[in-house]
XYZ file of C-alpha atoms in Angstrom:
57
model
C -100.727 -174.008 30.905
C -102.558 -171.187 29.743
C -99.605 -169.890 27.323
C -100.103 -172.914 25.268
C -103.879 -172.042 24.334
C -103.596 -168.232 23.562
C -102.865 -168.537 20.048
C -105.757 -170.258 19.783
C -108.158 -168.300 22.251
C -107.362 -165.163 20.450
C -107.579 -166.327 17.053
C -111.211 -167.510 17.453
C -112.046 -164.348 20.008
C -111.193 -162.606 17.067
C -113.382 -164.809 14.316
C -115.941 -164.081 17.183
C -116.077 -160.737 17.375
C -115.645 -160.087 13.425
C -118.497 -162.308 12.959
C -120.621 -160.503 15.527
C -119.444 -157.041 13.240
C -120.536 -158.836 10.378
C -123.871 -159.580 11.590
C -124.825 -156.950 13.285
C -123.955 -154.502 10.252
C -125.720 -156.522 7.691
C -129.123 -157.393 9.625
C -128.478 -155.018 12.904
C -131.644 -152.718 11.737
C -133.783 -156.083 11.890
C -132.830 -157.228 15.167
C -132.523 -154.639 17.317
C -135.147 -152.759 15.588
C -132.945 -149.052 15.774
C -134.730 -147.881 12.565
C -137.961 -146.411 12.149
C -138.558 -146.269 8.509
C -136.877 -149.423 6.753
C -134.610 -147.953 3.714
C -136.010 -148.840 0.181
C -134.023 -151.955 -1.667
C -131.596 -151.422 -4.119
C -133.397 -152.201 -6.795
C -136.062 -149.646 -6.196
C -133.780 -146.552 -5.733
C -132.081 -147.685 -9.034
C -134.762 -147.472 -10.838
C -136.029 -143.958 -9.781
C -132.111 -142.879 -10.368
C -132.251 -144.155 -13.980
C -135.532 -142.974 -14.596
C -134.369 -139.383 -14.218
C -134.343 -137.308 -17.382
C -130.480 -135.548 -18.177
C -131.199 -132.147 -19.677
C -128.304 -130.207 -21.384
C -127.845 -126.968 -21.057
């Protein structure tokens, strides 16, 4: 019986674990808590980057 349901089974174990990927990349810092020093938003280090003067030698 089981043969019928693998396409299935595997098709949303692998939704499953993509999802978990997914998650765990984007907010994995937040929940499990693995970084000390939380890394400054984009917004911030764009601004220092284009505040930089370009000198030409």
């Amino acid at each position: 019986m089981f043969h019928v349901y693998w396409p299935a089974t595997a098709c949303l174990t692998l939704f499953l674990i993509v999802g978990v990927i997914m998650v765990m990349l984007r907010w994995g810092p937040r929940i499990c808590r693995t970084r000390n020093v939380a890394l400054p938003e984009r917004t911030d280090w764009q601004h220092r980057v284009y505040e930089q003067t370009v000198t030409y030698a």
